[in-house]
CSV table of C-alpha atoms and ligand atoms in Angstrom, one decimal:
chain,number,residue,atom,x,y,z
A,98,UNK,CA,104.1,176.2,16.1
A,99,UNK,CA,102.7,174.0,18.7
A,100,UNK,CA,99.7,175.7,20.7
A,101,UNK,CA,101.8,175.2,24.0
A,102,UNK,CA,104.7,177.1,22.3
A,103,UNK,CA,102.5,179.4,21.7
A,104,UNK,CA,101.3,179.7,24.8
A,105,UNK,CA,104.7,179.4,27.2
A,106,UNK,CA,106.4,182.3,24.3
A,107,UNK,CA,104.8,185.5,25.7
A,108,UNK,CA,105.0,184.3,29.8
A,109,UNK,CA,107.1,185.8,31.9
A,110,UNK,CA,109.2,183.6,34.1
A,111,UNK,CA,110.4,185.0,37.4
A,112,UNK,CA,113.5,185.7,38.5
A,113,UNK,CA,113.6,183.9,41.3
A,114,UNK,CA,112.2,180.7,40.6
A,115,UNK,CA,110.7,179.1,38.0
A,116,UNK,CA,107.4,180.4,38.5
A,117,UNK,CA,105.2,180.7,35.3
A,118,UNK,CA,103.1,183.3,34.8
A,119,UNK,CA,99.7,184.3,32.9
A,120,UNK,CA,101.1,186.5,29.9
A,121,UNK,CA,99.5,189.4,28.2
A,122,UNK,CA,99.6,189.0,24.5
A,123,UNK,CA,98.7,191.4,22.0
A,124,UNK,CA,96.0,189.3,19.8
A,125,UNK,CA,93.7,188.0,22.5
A,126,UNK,CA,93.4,188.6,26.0
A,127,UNK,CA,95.5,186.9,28.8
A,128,UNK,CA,97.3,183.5,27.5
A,129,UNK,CA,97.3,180.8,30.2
A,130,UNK,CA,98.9,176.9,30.3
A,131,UNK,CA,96.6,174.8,32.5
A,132,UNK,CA,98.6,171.8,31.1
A,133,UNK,CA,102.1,172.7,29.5
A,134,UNK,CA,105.0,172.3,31.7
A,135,UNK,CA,107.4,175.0,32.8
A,136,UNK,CA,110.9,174.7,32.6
A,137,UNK,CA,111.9,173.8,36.0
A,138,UNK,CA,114.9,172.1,36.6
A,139,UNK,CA,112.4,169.9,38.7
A,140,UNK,CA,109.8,169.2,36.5
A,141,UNK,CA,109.0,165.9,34.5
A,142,UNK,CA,109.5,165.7,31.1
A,143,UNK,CA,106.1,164.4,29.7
A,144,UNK,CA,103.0,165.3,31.2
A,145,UNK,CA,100.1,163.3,31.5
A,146,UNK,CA,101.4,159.5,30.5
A,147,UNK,CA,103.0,159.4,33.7
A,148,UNK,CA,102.2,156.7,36.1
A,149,UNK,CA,102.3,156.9,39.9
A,150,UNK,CA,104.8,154.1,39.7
A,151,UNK,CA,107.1,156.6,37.9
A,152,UNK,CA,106.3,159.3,40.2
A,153,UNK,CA,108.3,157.8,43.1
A,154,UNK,CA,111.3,157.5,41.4
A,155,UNK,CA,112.0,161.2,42.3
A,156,UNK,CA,115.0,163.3,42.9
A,157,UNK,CA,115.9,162.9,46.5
A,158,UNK,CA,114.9,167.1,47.2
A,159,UNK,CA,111.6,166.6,45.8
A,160,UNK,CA,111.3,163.5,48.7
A,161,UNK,CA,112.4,166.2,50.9
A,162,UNK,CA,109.9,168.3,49.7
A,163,UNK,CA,107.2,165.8,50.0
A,164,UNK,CA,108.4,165.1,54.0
A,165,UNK,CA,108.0,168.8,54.5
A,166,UNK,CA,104.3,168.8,53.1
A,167,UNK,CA,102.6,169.5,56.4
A,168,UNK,CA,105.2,171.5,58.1
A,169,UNK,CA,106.1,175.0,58.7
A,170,UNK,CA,107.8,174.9,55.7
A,171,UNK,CA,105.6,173.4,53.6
A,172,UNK,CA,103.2,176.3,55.4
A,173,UNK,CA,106.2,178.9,54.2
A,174,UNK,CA,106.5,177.3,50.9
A,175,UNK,CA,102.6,177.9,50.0
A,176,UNK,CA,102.3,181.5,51.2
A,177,UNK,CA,105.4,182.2,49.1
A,178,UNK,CA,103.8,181.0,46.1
A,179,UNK,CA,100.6,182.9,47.2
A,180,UNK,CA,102.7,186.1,47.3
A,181,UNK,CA,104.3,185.5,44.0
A,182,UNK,CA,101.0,185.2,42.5
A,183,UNK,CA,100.1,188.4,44.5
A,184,UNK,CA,103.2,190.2,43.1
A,185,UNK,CA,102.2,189.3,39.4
A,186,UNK,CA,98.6,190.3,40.1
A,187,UNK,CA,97.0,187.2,39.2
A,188,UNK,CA,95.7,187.0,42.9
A,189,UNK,CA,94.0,190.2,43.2
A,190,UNK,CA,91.1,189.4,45.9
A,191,UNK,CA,91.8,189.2,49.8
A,192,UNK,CA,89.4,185.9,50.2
A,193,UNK,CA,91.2,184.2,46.9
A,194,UNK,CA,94.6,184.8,48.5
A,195,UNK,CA,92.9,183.2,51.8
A,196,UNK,CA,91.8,180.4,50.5
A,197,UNK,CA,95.1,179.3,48.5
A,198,UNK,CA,96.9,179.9,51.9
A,199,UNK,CA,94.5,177.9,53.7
A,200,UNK,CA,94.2,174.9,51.2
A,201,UNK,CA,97.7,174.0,51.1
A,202,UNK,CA,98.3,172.6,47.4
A,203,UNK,CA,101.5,170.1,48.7
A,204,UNK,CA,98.8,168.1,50.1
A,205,UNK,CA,97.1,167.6,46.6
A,206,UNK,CA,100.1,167.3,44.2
A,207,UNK,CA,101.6,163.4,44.0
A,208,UNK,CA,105.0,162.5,45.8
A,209,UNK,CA,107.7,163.4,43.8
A,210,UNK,CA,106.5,167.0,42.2
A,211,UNK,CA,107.5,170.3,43.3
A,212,UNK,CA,104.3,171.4,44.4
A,213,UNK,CA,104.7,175.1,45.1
A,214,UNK,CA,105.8,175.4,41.5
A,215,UNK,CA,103.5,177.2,39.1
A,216,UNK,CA,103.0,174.9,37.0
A,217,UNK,CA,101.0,171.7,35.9
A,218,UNK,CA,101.6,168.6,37.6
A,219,UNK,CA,100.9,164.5,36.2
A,220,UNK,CA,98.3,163.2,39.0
A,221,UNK,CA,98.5,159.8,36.5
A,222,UNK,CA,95.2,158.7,34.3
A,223,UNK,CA,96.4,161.4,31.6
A,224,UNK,CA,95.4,164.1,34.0
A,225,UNK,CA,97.2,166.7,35.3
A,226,UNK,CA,96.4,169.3,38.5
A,227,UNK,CA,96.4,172.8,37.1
A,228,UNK,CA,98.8,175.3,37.3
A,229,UNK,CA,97.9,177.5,40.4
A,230,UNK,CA,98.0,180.8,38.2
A,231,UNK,CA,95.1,178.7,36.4
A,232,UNK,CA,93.5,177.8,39.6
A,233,UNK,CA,94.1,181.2,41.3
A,234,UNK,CA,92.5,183.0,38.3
A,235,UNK,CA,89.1,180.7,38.8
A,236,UNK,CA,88.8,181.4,41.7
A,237,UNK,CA,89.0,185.4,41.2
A,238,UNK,CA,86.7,184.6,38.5
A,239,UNK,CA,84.3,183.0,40.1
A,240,UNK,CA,84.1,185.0,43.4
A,241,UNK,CA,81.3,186.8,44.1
A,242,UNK,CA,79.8,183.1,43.1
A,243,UNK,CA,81.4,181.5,45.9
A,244,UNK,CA,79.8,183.7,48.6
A,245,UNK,CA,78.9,182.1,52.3
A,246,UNK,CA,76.0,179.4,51.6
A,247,UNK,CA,76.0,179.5,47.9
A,248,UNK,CA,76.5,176.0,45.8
A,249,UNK,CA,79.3,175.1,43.6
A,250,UNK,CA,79.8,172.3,41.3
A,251,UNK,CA,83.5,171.5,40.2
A,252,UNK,CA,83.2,169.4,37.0
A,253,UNK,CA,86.6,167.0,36.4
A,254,UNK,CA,87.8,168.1,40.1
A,255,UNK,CA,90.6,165.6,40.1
A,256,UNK,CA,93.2,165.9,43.0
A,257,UNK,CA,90.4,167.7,44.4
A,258,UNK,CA,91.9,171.5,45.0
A,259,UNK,CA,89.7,173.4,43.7
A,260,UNK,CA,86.5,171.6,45.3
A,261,UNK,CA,88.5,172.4,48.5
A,262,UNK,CA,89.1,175.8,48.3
A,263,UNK,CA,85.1,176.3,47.0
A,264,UNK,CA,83.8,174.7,50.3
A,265,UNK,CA,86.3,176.9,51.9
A,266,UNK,CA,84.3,179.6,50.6
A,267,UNK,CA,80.9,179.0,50.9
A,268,UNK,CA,81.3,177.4,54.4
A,269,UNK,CA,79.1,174.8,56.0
A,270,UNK,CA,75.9,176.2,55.1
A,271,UNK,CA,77.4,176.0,51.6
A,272,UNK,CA,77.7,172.9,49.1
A,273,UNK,CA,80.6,172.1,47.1
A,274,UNK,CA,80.4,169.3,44.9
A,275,UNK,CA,83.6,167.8,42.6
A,276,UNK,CA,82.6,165.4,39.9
A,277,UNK,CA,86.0,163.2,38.3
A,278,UNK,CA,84.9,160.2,36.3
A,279,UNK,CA,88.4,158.1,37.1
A,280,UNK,CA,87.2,156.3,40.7
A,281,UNK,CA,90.8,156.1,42.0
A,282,UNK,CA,91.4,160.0,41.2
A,283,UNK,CA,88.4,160.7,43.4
A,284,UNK,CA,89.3,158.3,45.8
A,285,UNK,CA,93.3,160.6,45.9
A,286,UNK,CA,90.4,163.1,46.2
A,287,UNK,CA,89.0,162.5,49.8
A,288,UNK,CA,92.5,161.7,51.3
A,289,UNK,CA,93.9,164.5,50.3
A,290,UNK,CA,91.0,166.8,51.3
A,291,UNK,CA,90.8,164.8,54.5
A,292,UNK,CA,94.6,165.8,55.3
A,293,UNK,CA,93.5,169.4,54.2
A,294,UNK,CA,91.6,172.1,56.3
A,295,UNK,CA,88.8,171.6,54.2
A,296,UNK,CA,88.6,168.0,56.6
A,297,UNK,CA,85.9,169.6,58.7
A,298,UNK,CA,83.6,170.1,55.5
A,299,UNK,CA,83.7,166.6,54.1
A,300,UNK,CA,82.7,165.1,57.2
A,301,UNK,CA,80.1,167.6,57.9
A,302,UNK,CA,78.6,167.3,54.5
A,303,UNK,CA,79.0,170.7,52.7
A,304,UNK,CA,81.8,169.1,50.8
A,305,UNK,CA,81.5,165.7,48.6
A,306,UNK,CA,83.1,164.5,45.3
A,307,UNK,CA,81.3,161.6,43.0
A,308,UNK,CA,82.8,159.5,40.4
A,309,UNK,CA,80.3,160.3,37.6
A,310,UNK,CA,80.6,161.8,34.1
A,311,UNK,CA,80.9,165.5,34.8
A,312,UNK,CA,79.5,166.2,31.3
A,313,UNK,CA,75.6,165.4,33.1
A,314,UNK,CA,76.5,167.8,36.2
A,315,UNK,CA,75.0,166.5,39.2
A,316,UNK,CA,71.1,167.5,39.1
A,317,UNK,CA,70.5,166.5,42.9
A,318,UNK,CA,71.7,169.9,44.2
A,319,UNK,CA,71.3,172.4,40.9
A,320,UNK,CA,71.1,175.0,40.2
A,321,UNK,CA,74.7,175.9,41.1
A,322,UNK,CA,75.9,179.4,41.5
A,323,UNK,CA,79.1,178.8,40.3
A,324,UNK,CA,80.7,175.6,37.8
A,325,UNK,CA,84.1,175.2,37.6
A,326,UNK,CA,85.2,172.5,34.5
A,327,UNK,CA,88.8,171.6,35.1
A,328,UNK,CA,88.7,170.0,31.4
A,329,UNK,CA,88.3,171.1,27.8
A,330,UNK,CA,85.1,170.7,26.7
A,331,UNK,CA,84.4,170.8,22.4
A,332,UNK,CA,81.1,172.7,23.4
A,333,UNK,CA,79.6,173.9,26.3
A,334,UNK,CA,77.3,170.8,27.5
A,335,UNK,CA,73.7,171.5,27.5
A,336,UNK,CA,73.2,169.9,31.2
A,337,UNK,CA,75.9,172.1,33.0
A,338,UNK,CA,74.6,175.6,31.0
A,339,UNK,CA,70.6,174.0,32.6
A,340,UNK,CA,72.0,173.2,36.1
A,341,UNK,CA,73.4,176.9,36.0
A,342,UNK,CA,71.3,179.1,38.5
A,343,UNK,CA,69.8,182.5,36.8
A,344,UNK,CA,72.7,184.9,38.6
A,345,UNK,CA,75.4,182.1,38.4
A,346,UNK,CA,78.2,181.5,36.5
A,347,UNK,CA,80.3,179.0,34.7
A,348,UNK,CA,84.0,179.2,34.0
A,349,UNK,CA,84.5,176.6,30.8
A,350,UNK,CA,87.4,175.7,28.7
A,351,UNK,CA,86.2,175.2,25.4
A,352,UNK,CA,87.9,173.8,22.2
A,353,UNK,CA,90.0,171.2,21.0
A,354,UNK,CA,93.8,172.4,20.7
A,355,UNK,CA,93.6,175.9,20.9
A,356,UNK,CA,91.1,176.4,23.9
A,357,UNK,CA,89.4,179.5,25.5
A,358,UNK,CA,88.5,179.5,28.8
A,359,UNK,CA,85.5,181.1,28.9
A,360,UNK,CA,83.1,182.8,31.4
A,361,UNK,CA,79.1,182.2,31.2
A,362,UNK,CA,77.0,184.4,33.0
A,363,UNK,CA,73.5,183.3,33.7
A,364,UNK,CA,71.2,186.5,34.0
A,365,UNK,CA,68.5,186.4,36.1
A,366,UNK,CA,65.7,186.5,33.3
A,367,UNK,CA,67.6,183.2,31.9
A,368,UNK,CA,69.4,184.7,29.1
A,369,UNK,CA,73.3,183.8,28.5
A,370,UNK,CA,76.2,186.0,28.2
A,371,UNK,CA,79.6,184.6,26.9
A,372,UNK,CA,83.4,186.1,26.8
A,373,UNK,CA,86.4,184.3,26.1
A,374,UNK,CA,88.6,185.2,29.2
A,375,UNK,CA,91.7,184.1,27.9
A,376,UNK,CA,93.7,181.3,25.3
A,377,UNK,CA,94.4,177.9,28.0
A,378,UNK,CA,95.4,174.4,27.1
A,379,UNK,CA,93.5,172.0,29.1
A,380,UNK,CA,93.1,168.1,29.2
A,381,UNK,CA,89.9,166.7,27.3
A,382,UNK,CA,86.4,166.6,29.0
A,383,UNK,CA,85.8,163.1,27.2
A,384,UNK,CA,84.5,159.9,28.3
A,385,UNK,CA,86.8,157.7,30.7
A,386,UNK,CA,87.3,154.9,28.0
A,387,UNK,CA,88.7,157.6,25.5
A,388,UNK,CA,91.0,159.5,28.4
A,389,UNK,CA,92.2,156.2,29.4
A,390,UNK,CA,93.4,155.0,25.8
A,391,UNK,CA,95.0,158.2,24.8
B,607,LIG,N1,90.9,170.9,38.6
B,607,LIG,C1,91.6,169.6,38.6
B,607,LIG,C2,91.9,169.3,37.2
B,607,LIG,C3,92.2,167.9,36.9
B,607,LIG,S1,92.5,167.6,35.2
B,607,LIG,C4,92.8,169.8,39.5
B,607,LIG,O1,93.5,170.8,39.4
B,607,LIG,O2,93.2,168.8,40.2
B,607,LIG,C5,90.9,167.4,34.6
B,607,LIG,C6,90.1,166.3,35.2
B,607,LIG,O3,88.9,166.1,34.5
B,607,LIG,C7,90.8,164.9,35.2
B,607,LIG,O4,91.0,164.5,36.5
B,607,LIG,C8,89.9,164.0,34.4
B,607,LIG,O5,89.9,162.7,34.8
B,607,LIG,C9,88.6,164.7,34.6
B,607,LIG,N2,87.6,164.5,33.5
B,607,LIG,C10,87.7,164.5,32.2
B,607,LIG,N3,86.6,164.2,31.6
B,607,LIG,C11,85.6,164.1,32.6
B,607,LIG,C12,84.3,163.8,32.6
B,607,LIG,N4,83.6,163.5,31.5
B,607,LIG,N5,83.6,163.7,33.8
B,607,LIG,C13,84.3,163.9,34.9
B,607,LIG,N6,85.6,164.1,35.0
B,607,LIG,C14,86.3,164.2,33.8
């Protein structure tokens, strides 16, 4: 059985759309699919392969869609996929659910995706933005590290949600920093934070992405509170787990096929604590030659 089988078997899907849900399973703890595709009547077939060419040969709702990014309804749209992940108790914090209403993800998803589907979504280059129950449950995770003026780094940040929604929390006295390796997906990056309400905070500074390999951090502003690595990693790399400030953490997928996402915690005298938070399926933290030829 394929891992992403595996994976969709045990989730529930809602009734009233086709929401995807984090699963409770009775081997390991929660099962999540940052990558695997629901089964929305609106969803692509193949994930990652897609070009943007191919992503504007849509269904003539999801161009709808798209022209309502923006608008009340696009507004409407979000918070309803905020509540759903409210009502399945995968947003559990006040600030998270704050930040995912404020950081409208329509503005980060490519033309001709349902957007306020949770679900992964091709953003071309054989990457994929996460799921929002995947990005939702970072951010719970990583909370109390995201506190006004704290640092976060964002390793693989692609379309650039997540970086958003850190700067959102740790505000202009804050820094949130993505790091994506694929120039043009950093470059999506800034325009769609720039037509986000995480604008303000790339201008002013708090908020910046790089093209760099994510797998060397970004050693200019470490130690970082909180990392965030939006790819699978086959070990946890040595410069992120340094660049981690004593009292910080690190939320990692590790593994090759069968991943676990898993939380490092940085105690203050320096020593590392490790749990596997739950079973994920992520793309590759690699090098850009080998992400680019797969
Ligand atoms: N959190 C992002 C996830 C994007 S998918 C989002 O939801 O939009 C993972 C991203 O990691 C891809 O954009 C991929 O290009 C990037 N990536 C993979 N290996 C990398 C590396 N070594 N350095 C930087 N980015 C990398």
């Amino acid at each position: 059985m394929s891992s992403v089988a595996y994976i969709l078997r045990g989730c529930r899907a809602s009734p009233s759309s086709s929401l995807l849900l984090p699963c409770t399973t009775t081997n390991t703890s929660r099962s999540f699919s940052a990558l695997s595709f629901s089964p929305s009547p609106f969803s692509f077939p193949s994930s990652s392969s897609s070009s943007s060419e191919k992503l504007h040969k849509v269904h003539p709702f999801l161009r709808m869609e798209h022209f309502w990014t923006g608008s009340s309804i696009a507004k409407t749209k979000n918070k309803g996929l905020v509540e759903h992940l409210k009502e399945y108790g995968v947003i559990k914090s006040k600030k998270v659910a704050e930040v995912m209403e404020t950081i409208d993800r329509g503005l980060f998803v490519p033309e001709g995706n349902p957007a306020y589907v949770d679900s992964p979504m091709p953003i071309g280059y054989n990457a994929t933005i996460s799921a929002p129950h995947m990005h939702a449950s970072c951010l719970e995770l990583l909370e109390e590290h995201l506190q006004p003026g704290m640092r976060a780094l964002d390793v693989g940040s692609g379309t650039g949600y997540l970086t958003a929604c850190f700067a959102m929390m740790v505000g202009p006295q804050g820094r949130a920093i993505g790091i994506e390796h694929i120039p043009e997906l950093v470059a999506f990056s800034i325009d769609n934070i720039n037509k986000s309400a995480a604008a303000p905070l790339l201008k002013g500074g708090s908020l910046s992405v790089h093209a760099a390999d994510g797998r060397l951090g970004w050693p200019e502003l470490a130690p970082y509170d909180a990392i965030h690595v939006g790819a699978a990693a086959s070990e946890i790399p040595p410069a992120l787990l340094e660049q981690l400030k004593p009292g910080g953490r690190m939320v990692i997928p590790v593994g090759n096929i069968f991943q676990d996402l898993k939380v490092v915690d940085k105690n203050l005298d320096g020593s590392i604590n490790i749990r596997n938070e739950a079973s994920v399926r992520y793309v590759p933290l690699t090098s850009r030659a080998a992400q680019l030829r797969e």
